[in-house]
Amino acid sequence: MAAKSHPHQVDTDVYKKGFYEVHEIVVPHLGHVPIAKGDFSRLPSKVQQWVAKKVDLCEPRCLYICDGSQNEADEIIGKLMERGSLKRLHAMDNCFIVRTDPADVARVESKTFVCTEKEHDTVPHLSEGPHTNIGQWMSPANMEVEIKKRFPGCMKGRCMYIIPFSMGPVGSKFSKIGVQLTDSNYVVLCMRIMTRVSPKIWDALGDDYFVKCLHSVGVPRPVTRPVVNHWPCNPENTMIAHFPDTWKIVSYGSGYGGNSLLGKKCFALRIASRIAKDEGWMAEHMLISGVTDPKGKEMYITGAFPSACGKTNLAMLRPNLPGWTVRCVGDDIGWLRFLDDGKLYGINPESGFFGVAPGTSMKTNPMAMLTCKTNTIFTNTADSVDGRVYWEGLEDEFEEPKDVQMTDWLGKPWKMGMKSNAAHPNSRFCTPAGQCPMIHPLWEDPNGVPISAIIFGGRRPKGVPLVFETFDWNHGVFVGACVKSETTAAAEFKGKNIMHDPMAMRPFMGYNWGDYLKHWLQFGKNPKNKLPKIFHVNWFRTDDNGKFLWPGFGDNIRVIDWILRRCRGEEDIGIKTPIGIVPKEGTINLEGLPQLDWKAMFEIPKDYWLEDMVETHNFFQAQLGTDLPEEVRQEMEKQEARLKTM
Ligand code: OXD
Ligand code: MN
């Protein structure tokens, strides 16, 4: 395993001389700042110094040290309800709805940067063509200028919340600690669900490094810009910056989702992917699930899918085959490492689900529906006057009275049958993972669970078979690098284009993705590693009329059954094709399904794939340039040669 990285974490002396007490701290420029809650002296001194520096910069009215308790949440919920930004859903148990400013509804990839001294540490060397769209670089010096334009005094009149959190079970060797400073109490409530927030973090931190997360909605008081829906934000100046060399995240202007819940995409993927490279593990955009067959044998799978390909649905799959059980370990992020026995183990670093609401229903994902019946914050969905929550996809199961008066995500009166959307397409439920009825008993195991298969996938209406297995680790890395999918509402893109999304990490890559592929490849070179098999699935292939060829959802277990049989060494159920091993006709259990067109689901159109190879070649040239790893180039050439002779 590579040496542990050593980010520079020591702050300047002036803050060490600060005066910290239980009731206030004193910082050089601002003077006395009261502490509304918590004991500042309990914080490790390196945290105190960093907080003091940021207090001096942001000039909050007070400090509030979060402990993650229910009392704390109740207190904040009370305040937000008083202000009108949070509403209780009376028909549900401890559930609330929030509406954002409609200008702040999704991740803003165009304003997301990775800042390293050397540009090449973040993005590949490109000799010509368009700039890479996988990772956006800015020099730390230039980002410092941007920070100075935004942060001085940005929390005036607001409280600065100090959130100590662990990604992964507190104390596990897989886990990492972060501290988020934020002026959004909505963020405090969601971080408490999505991460482990506790005073225990201060003890667990010890001498270790922590990820420094600074967040502001960018609306100091007195407010000089209109605040819509009681949702302060500053979309024109939104900026999300990552400093992987020093384990720092700085986010400004947005209060929503991955822009502001900094433990998720910013820490657990972008910063963690770089830490993982330095320390010899992997931080991936992956679900983890345990799958038990009718004989009682359990195996674990991971799945890397671009946003909005049904990752949460697959993580919580309810098998349509008798005798099978799936239990969820995580639905979005997996931290994986090869341990001494040579096997790959994974944990879910999060402790909640931040799932897309529209399309989630008792039909598509009953487990998510049951999870978010209690203790859940819904954002940008609709609600009804009788205290229920609503979004597109619930038409059939929404209980009587169906013609109840509702309020849409924009706060306007709405009734079922109206043409406009009730909920924003990227509206979300934020709900504790531990409440999921099929959460895996080992989901918080500090040692993780052993992974047998890695599954890539995307929304590919044409050309791509339902499932194929890659020939070996290097071919699997190549196939992962080629992942593409239709664009989604989770980010700011409009329309449906097929977009490259290598390893489903395009928006979340924390360093040069040529180096990222090399990092993956080197795991395959270590003879001690028992490598999982790598597969690619496509639930979304359509016929000429645009109709899905495969039923999906609970029937995906049939494909997973085939995958696990391959992992157990069943040789005679696969046929070699130029792009990988596909199931031999009849080897996927289709019992009980209406007639399906096997040929249409599995055919590999030569012209389509030859064209796809040209496109892949151009993509690698434009986006990886000279950083394309030799092994990946060889896999591309071998695949092209196989296709030509097919
Ligand atoms: C998400 C995503 O998980 O966009 O929100 O991938
Ligand atoms: Mn995701």
GROMACS .gro file of C-alpha atoms in nm, residues 47 205 330 418:
model
    4
   47VAL     CA    1  -0.956   2.247   1.436
  205LEU     CA    2  -0.967   1.257   1.503
  330GLY     CA    3  -2.499   0.168  -0.006
  418MET     CA    4  -5.241   1.940  -1.439
   0.00000   0.00000   0.00000
